[in-house]
mmCIF file of C-alpha atoms and ligand atoms in Angstrom:
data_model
loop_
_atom_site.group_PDB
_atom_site.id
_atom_site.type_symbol
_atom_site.label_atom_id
_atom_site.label_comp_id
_atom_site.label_asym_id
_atom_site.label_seq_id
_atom_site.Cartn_x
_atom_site.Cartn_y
_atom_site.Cartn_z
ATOM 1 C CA UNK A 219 9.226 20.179 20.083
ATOM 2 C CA UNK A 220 10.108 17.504 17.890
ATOM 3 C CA UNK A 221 12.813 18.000 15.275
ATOM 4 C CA UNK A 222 10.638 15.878 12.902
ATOM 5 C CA UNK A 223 7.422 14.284 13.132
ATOM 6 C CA UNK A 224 7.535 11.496 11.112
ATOM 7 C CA UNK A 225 3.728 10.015 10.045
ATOM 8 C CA UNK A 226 3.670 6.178 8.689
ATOM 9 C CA UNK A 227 5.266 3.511 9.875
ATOM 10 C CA UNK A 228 5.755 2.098 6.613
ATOM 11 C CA UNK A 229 9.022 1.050 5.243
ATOM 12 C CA UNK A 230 9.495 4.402 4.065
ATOM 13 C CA UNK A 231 8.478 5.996 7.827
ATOM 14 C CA UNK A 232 10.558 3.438 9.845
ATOM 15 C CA UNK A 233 13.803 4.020 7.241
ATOM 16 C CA UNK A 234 13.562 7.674 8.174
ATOM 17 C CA UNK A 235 13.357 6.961 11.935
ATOM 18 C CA UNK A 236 16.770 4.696 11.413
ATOM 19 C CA UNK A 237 18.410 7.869 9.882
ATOM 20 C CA UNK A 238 17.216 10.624 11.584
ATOM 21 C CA UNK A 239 18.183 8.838 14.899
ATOM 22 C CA UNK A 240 21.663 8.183 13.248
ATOM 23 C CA UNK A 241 21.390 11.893 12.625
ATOM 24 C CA UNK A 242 20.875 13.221 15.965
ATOM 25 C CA UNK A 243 17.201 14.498 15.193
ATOM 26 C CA UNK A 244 14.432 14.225 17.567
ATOM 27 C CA UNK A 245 11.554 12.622 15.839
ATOM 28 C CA UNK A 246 8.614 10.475 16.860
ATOM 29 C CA UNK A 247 6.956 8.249 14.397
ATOM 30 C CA UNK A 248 2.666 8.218 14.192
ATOM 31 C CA UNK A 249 1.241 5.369 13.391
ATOM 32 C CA UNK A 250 -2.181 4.627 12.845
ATOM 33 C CA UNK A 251 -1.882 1.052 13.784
ATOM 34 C CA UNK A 252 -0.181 -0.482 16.971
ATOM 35 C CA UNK A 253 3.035 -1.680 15.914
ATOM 36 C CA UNK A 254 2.123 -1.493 12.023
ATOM 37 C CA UNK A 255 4.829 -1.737 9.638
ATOM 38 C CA UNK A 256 2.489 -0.803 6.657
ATOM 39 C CA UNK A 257 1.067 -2.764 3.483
ATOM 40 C CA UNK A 258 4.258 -4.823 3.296
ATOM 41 C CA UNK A 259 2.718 -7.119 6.557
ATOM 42 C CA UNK A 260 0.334 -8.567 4.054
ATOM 43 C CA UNK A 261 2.234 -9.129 0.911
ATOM 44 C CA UNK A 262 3.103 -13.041 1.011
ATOM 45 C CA UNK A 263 6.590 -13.159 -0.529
ATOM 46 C CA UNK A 264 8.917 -10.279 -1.052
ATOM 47 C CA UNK A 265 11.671 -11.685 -3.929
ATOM 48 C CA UNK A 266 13.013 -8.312 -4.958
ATOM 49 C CA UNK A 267 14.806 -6.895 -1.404
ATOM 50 C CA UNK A 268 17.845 -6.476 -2.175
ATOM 51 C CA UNK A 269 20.505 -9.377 0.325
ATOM 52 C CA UNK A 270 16.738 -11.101 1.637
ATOM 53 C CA UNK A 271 16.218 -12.807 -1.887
ATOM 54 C CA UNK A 272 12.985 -14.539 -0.355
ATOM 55 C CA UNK A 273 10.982 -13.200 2.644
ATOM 56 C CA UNK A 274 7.992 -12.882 3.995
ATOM 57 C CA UNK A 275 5.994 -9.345 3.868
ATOM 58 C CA UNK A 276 5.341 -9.514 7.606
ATOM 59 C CA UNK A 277 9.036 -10.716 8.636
ATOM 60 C CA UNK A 278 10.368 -8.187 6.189
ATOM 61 C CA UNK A 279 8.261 -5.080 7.675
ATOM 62 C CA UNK A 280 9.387 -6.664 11.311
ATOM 63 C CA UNK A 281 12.899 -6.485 10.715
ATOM 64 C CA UNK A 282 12.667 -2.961 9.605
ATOM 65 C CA UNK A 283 10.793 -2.129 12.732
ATOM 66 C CA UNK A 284 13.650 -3.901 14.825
ATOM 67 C CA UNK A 285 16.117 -1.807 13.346
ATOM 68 C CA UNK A 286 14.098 1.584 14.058
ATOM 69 C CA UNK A 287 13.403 0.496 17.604
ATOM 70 C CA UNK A 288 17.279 -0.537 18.405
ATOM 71 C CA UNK A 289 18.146 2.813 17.424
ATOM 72 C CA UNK A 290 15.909 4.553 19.534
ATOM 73 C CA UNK A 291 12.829 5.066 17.560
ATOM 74 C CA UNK A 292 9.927 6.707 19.355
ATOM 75 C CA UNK A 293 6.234 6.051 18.426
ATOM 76 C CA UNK A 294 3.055 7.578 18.988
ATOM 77 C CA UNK A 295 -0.301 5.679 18.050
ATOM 78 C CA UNK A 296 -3.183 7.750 17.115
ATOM 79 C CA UNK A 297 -4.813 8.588 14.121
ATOM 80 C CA UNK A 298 -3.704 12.407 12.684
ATOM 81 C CA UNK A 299 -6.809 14.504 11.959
ATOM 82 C CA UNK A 300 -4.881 17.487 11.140
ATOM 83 C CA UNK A 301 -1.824 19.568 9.948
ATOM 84 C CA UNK A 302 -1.400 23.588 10.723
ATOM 85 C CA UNK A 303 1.072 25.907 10.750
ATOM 86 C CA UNK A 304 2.122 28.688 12.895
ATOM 87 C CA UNK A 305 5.018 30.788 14.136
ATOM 88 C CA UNK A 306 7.699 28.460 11.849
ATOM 89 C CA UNK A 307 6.707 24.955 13.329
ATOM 90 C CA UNK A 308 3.891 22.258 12.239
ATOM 91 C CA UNK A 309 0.876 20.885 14.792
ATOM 92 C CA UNK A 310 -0.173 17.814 14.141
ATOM 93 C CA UNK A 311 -3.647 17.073 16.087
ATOM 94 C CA UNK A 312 -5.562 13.525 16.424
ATOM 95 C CA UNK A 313 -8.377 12.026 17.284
ATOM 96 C CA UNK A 314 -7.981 12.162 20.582
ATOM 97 C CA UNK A 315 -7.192 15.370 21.166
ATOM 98 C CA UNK A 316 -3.515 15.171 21.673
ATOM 99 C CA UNK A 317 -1.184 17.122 19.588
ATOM 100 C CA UNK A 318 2.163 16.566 18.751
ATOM 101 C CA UNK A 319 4.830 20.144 17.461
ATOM 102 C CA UNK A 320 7.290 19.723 14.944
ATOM 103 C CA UNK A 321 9.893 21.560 13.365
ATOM 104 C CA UNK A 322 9.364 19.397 10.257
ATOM 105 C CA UNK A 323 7.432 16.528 8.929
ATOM 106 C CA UNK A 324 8.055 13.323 7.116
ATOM 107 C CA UNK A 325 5.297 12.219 5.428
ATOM 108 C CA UNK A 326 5.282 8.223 4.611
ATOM 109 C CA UNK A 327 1.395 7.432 5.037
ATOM 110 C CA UNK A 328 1.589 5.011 1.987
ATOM 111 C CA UNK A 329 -1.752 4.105 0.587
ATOM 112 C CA UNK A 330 -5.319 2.253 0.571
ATOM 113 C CA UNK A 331 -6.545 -0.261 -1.379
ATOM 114 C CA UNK A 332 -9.040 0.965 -3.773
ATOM 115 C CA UNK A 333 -12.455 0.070 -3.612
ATOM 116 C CA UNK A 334 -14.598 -1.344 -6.276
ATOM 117 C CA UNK A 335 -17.659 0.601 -6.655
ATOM 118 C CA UNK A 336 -20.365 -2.005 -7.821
ATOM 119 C CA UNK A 337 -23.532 -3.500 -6.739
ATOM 120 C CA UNK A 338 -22.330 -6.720 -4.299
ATOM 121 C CA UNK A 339 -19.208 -5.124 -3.875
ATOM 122 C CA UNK A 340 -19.565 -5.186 -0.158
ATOM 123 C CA UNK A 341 -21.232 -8.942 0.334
ATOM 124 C CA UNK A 342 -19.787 -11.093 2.468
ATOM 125 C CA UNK A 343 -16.602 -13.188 0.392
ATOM 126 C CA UNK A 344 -15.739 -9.583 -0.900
ATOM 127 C CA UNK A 345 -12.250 -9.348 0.390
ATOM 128 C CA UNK A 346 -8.971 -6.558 -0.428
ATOM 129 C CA UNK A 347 -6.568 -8.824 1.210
ATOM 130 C CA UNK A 348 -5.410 -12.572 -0.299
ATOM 131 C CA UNK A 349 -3.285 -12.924 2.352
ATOM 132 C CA UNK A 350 -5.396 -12.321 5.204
ATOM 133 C CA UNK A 351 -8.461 -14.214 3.673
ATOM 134 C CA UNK A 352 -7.539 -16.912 1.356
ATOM 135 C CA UNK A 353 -7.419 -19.418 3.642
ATOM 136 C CA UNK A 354 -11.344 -20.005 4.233
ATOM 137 C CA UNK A 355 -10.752 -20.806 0.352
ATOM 138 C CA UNK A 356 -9.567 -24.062 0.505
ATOM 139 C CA UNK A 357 -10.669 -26.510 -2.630
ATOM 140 C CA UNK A 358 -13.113 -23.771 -3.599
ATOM 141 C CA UNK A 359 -13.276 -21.257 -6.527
ATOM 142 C CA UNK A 360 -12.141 -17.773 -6.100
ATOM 143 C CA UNK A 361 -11.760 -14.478 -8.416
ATOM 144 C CA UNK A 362 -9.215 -12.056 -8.561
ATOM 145 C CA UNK A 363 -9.659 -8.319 -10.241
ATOM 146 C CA UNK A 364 -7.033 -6.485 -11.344
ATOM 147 C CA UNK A 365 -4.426 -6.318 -13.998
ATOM 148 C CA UNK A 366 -1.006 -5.215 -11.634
ATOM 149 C CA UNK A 367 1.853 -7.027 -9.577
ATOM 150 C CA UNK A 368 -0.892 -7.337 -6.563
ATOM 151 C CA UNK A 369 -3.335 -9.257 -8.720
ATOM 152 C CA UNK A 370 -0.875 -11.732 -10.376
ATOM 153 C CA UNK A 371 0.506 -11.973 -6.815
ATOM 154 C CA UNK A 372 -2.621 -12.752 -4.914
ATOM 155 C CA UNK A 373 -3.784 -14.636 -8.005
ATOM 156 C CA UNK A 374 -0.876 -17.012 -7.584
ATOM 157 C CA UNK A 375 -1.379 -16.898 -3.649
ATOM 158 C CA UNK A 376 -4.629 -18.513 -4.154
ATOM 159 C CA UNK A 377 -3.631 -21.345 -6.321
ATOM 160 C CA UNK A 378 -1.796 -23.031 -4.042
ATOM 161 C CA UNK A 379 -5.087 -22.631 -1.625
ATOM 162 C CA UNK A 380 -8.266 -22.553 -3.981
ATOM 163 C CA UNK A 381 -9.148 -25.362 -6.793
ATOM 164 C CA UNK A 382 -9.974 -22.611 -9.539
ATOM 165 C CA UNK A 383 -8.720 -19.052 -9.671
ATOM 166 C CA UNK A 384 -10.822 -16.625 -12.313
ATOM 167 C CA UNK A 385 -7.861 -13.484 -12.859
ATOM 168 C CA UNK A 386 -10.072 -11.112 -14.186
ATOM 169 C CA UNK A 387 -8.638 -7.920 -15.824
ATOM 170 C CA UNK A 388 -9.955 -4.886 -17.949
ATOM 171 C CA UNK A 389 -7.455 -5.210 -20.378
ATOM 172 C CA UNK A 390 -5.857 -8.100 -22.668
ATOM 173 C CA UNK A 391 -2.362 -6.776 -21.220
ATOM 174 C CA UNK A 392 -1.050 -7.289 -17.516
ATOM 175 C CA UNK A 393 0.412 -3.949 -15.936
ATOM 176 C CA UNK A 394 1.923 -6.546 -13.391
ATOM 177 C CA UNK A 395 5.902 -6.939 -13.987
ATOM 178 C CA UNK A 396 6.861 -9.886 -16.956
ATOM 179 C CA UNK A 397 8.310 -12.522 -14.226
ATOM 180 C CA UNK A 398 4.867 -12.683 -12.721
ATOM 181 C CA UNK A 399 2.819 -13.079 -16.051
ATOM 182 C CA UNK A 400 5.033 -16.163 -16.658
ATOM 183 C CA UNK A 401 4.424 -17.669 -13.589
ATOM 184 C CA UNK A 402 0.454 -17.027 -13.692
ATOM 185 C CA UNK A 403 0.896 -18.710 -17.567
ATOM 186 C CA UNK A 404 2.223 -21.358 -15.888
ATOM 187 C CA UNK A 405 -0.299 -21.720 -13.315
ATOM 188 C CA UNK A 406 -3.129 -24.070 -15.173
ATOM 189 C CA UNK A 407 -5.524 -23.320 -12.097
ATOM 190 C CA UNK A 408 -5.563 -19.778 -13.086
ATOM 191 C CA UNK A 409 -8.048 -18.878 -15.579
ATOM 192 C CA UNK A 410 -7.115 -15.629 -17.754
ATOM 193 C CA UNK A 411 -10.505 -13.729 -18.080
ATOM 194 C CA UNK A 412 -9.254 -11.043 -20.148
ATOM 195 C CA UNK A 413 -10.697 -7.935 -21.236
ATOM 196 C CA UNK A 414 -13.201 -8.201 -18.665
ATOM 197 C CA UNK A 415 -15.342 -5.539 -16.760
ATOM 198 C CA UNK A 416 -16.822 -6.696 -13.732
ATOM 199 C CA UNK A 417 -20.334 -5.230 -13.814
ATOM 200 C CA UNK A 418 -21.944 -6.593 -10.307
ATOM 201 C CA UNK A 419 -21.239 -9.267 -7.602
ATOM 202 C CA UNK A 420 -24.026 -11.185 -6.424
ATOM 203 C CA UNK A 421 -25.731 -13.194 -3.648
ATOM 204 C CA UNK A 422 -27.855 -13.496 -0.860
ATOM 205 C CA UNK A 423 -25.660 -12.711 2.017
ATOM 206 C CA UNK A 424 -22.275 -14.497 0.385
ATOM 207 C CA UNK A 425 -20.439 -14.287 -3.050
ATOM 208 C CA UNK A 426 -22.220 -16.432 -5.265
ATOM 209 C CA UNK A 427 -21.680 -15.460 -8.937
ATOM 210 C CA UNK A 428 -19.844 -12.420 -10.350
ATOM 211 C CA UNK A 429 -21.085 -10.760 -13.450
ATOM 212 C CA UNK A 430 -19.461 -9.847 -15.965
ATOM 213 C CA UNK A 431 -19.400 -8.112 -19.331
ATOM 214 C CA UNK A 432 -16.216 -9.412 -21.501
ATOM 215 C CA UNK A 433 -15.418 -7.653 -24.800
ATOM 216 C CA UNK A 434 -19.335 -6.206 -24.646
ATOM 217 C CA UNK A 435 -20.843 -10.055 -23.625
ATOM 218 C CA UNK A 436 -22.822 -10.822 -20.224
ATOM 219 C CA UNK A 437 -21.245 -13.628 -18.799
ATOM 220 C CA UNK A 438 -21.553 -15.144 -15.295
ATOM 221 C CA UNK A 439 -18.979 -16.819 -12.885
ATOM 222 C CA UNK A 440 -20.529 -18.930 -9.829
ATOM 223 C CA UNK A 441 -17.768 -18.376 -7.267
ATOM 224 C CA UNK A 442 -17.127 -18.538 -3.396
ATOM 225 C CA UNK A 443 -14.661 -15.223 -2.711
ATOM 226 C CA UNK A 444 -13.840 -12.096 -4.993
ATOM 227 C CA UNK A 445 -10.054 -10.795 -3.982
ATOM 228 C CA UNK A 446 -10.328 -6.882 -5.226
ATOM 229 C CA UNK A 447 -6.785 -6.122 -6.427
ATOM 230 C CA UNK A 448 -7.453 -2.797 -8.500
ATOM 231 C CA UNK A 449 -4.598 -0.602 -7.170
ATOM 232 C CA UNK A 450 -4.516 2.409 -4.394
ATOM 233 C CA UNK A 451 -5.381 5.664 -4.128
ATOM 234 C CA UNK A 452 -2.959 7.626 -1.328
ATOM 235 C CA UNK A 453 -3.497 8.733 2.085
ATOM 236 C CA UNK A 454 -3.114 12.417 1.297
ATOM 237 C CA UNK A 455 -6.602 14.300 2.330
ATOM 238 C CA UNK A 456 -4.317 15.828 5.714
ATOM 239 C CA UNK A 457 -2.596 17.663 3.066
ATOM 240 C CA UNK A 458 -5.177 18.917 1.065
ATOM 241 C CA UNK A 459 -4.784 22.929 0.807
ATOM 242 C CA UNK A 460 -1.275 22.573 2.269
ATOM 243 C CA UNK A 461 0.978 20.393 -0.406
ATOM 244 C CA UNK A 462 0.238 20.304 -4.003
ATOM 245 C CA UNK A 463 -0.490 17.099 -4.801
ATOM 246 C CA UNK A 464 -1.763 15.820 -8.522
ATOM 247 C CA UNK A 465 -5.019 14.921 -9.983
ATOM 248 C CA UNK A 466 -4.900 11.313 -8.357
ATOM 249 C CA UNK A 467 -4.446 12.838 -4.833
ATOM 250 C CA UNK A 468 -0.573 12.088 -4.821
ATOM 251 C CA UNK A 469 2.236 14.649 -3.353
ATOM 252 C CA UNK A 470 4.036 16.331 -6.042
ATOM 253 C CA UNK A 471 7.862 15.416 -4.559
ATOM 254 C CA UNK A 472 11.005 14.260 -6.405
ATOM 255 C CA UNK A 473 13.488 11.888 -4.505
ATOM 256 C CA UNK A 474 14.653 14.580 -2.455
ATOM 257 C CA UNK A 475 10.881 14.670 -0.966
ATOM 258 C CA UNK A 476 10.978 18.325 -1.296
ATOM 259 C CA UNK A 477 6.923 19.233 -1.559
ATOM 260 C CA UNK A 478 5.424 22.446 -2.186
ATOM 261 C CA UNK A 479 4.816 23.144 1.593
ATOM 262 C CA UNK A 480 8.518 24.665 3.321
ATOM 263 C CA UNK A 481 9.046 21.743 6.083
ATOM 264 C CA UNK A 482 6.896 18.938 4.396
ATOM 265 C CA UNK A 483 8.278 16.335 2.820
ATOM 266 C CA UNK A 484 7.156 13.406 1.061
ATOM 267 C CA UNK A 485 8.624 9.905 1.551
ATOM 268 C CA UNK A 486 7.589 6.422 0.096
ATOM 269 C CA UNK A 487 3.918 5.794 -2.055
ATOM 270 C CA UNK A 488 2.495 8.904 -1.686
ATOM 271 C CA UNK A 489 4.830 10.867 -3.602
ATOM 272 C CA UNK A 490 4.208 10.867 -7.581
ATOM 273 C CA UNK A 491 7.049 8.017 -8.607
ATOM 274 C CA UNK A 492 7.427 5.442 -11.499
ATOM 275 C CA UNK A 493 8.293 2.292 -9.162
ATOM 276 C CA UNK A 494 6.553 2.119 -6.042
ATOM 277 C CA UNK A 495 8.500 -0.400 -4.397
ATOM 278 C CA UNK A 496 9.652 -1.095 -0.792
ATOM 279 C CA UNK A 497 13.400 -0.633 -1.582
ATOM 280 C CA UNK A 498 12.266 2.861 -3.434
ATOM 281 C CA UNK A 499 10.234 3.948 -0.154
ATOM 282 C CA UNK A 500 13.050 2.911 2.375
ATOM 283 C CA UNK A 501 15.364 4.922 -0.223
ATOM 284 C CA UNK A 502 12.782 7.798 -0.006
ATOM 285 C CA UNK A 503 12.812 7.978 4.165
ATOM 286 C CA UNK A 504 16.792 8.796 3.806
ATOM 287 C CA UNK A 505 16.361 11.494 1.398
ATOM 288 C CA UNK A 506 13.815 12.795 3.394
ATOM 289 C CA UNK A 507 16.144 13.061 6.626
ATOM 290 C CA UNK A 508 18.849 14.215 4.477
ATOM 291 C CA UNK A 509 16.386 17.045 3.074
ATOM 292 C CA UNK A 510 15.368 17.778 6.286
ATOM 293 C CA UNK A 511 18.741 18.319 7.568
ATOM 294 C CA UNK A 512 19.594 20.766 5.158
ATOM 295 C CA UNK A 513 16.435 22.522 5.719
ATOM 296 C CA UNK A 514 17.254 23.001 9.673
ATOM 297 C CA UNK A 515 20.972 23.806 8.967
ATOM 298 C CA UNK A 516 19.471 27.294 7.440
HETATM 299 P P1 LIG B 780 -1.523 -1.085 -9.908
HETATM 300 O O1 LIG B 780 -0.165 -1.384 -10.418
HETATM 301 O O2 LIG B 780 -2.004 0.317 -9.925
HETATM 302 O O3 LIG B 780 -2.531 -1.995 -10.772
HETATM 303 C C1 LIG B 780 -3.906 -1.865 -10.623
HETATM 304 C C2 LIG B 780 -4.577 -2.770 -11.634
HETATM 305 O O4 LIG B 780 -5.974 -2.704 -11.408
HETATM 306 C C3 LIG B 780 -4.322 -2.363 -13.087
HETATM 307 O O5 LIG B 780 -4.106 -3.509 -13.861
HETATM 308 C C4 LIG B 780 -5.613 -1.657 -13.476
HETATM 309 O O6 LIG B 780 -5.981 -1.850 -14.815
HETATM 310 C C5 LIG B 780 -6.644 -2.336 -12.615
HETATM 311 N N1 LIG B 780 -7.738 -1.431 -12.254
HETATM 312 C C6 LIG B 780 -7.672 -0.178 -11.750
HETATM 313 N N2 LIG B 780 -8.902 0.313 -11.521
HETATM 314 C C7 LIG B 780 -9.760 -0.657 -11.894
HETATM 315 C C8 LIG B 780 -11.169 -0.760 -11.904
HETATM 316 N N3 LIG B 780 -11.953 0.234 -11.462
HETATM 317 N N4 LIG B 780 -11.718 -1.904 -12.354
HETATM 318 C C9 LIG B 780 -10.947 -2.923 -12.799
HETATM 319 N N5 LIG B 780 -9.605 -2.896 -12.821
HETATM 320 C C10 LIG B 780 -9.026 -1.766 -12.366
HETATM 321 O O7 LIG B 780 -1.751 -1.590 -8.428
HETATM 322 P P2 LIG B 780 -1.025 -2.789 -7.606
HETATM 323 O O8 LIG B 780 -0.992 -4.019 -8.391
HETATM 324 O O9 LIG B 780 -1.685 -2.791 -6.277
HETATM 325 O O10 LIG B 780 0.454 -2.270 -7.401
HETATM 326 C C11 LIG B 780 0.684 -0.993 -6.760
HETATM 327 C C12 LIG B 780 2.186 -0.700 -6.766
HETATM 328 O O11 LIG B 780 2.843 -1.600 -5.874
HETATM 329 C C13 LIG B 780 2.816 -0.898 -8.138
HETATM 330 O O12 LIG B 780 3.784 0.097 -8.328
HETATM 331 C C14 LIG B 780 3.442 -2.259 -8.039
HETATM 332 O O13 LIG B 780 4.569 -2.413 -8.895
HETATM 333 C C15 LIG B 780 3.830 -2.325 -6.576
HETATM 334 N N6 LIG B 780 3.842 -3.727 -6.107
HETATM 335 C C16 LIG B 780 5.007 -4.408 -6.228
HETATM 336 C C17 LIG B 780 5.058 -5.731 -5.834
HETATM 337 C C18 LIG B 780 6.354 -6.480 -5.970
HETATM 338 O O14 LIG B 780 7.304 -5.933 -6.513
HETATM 339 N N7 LIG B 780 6.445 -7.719 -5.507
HETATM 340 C C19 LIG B 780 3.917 -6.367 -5.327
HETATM 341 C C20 LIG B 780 2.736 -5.653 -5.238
HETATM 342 C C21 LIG B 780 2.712 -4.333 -5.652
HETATM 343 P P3 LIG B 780 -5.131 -1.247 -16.042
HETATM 344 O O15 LIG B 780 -3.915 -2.111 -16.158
HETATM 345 O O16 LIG B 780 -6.067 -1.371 -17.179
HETATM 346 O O17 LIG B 780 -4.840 0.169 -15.669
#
């Protein structure tokens, strides 16, 4: 019986492994992915860690894994198919059959990258991931969707890769944070295709052209490789019927990660937050222990 049974191995996940083991409380972190360290691996550049003023995503998410593992972290791999409840203590089950008890759980599953729901959106050159993809770009022409810090982010990525870069958002306004609007500005490569609704992407078996209607207009973009960008939608359907969680799926939690359900709490993306951020999630996987400790001390 596990004292807590920590799922994601996401900054927030792995920061609540370093405490809890610093706290004398048995826990195992589940992870989905061998050795994952969540959607920091892909993000190219993180500027805003506070004492690592430039890092990579992947070196960043490596280090915190370090730290979890010299302190004793144990993991399990396996994806969790369900959470139940009896006699006081939590089962998580998986795929495979296993199951794993727990006094408590931490729950740090982050997010997925939401899909865009058009015709062509799944042709080949369709891809969620700048980082991962944007090389097979190299002196060719490229879109980006979206309007936040990922899409200015990947749309910057693939200037220094690509020969043209469409940004195409819904709005005339970036969501994404004022630093990165100047530097896309500054970026003549990038092409500002504002107020833009991308109506289908199409081709034979590849990306060719991307349609668009902008401010009510048809218009047409031949490209090689759309990067989706469009935001997340969190990892929460375990707790449906068990947490409260609002309209957009998230767990209703304050920074204390207390959630509806006694022994669940919420750590990192998945809890309803104004700045999702890796220093807020590695923030939330402390409260969490902290919560959890007081919860077990009564
Ligand atoms: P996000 O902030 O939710 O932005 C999603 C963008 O996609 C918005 O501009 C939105 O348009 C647009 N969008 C949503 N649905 C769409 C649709 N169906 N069709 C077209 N456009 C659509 O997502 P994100 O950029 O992935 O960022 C997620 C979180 O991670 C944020 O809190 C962000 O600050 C954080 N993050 C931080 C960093 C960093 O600090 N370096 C890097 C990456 C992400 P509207 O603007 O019109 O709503």
């Amino acid at each position: 019986m596990y004292d807590i049974i920590i799922i994601g191995s996401g900054p927030a996940g792995l920061s609540a492994a370093v405490y809890a083991s610093r706290a004398r409380l048995k826990s195992i972190v589940v992870e989905k992915d061998y050795a994952g360290t969540g959607q920091i691996a892909v993000s190219e550049c993180v500027d805003n860690y506070l004492g690592l003023p430039e890092i990579s995503g992947y070196d960043l998410g490596e280090k915190f894994r370090e730290h979890a593992e010299k302190f004793g972290a144990e993991f399990y791999d396996g994806e969790a198919v369900s959470i139940s409840r009896s006699d006081g203590f939590y089962t998580v089950s998986f795929k495979n059959g296993k199951t794993l008890d727990g006094k408590t759980i931490i729950y740090a599953a982050g997010t997925s990258y939401r899909r865009l729901d058009i015709p062509g959106g799944k042709l080949q050159g369709v891809s969620y991931c700048a980082v991962c993809d944007g090389m097979f770009y190299k002196n060719k022409t490229v879109a980006v969707i979206g309007g936040g810090d990922t899409a200015l982010e990947d749309a910057l990525y693939m200037s220094r890769i690509a020969n043209k870069v469409y940004l195409i958002h819904r709005r005339d306004e970036f969501k994404a944070n004022k630093a990165l609007q100047e530097k896309v500005k500054d970026t003549p490569l990038i092409e500002l295709v504002l107020n833009s609704e991308v109506s289908e992407i199409i081709g034979e078996k590849r990306v060719e052209t991307i349609k668009i209607l902008q401010s009510g207009r048809e218009k047409e973009l031949t490209i090689n490789g759309v990067f989706v960008a469009i935001g997340s939608i969190p990892n929460t359907t375990l707790l449906n019927g068990i947490c409260s969680l609002d309209k957009s799926g998230y767990i209703i939690a304050n920074e204390d990660g207390i959630t509806s359900a006694e022994g669940i709490f919420a750590a990192g993306d998945v809890r309803t937050k104004k700045l999702k951020q890796v220093v807020t999630a590695v923030s939330d996987g402390t409260n969490c222990v902290k919560s959890v400790e007081e919860y077990l001390a009564y």
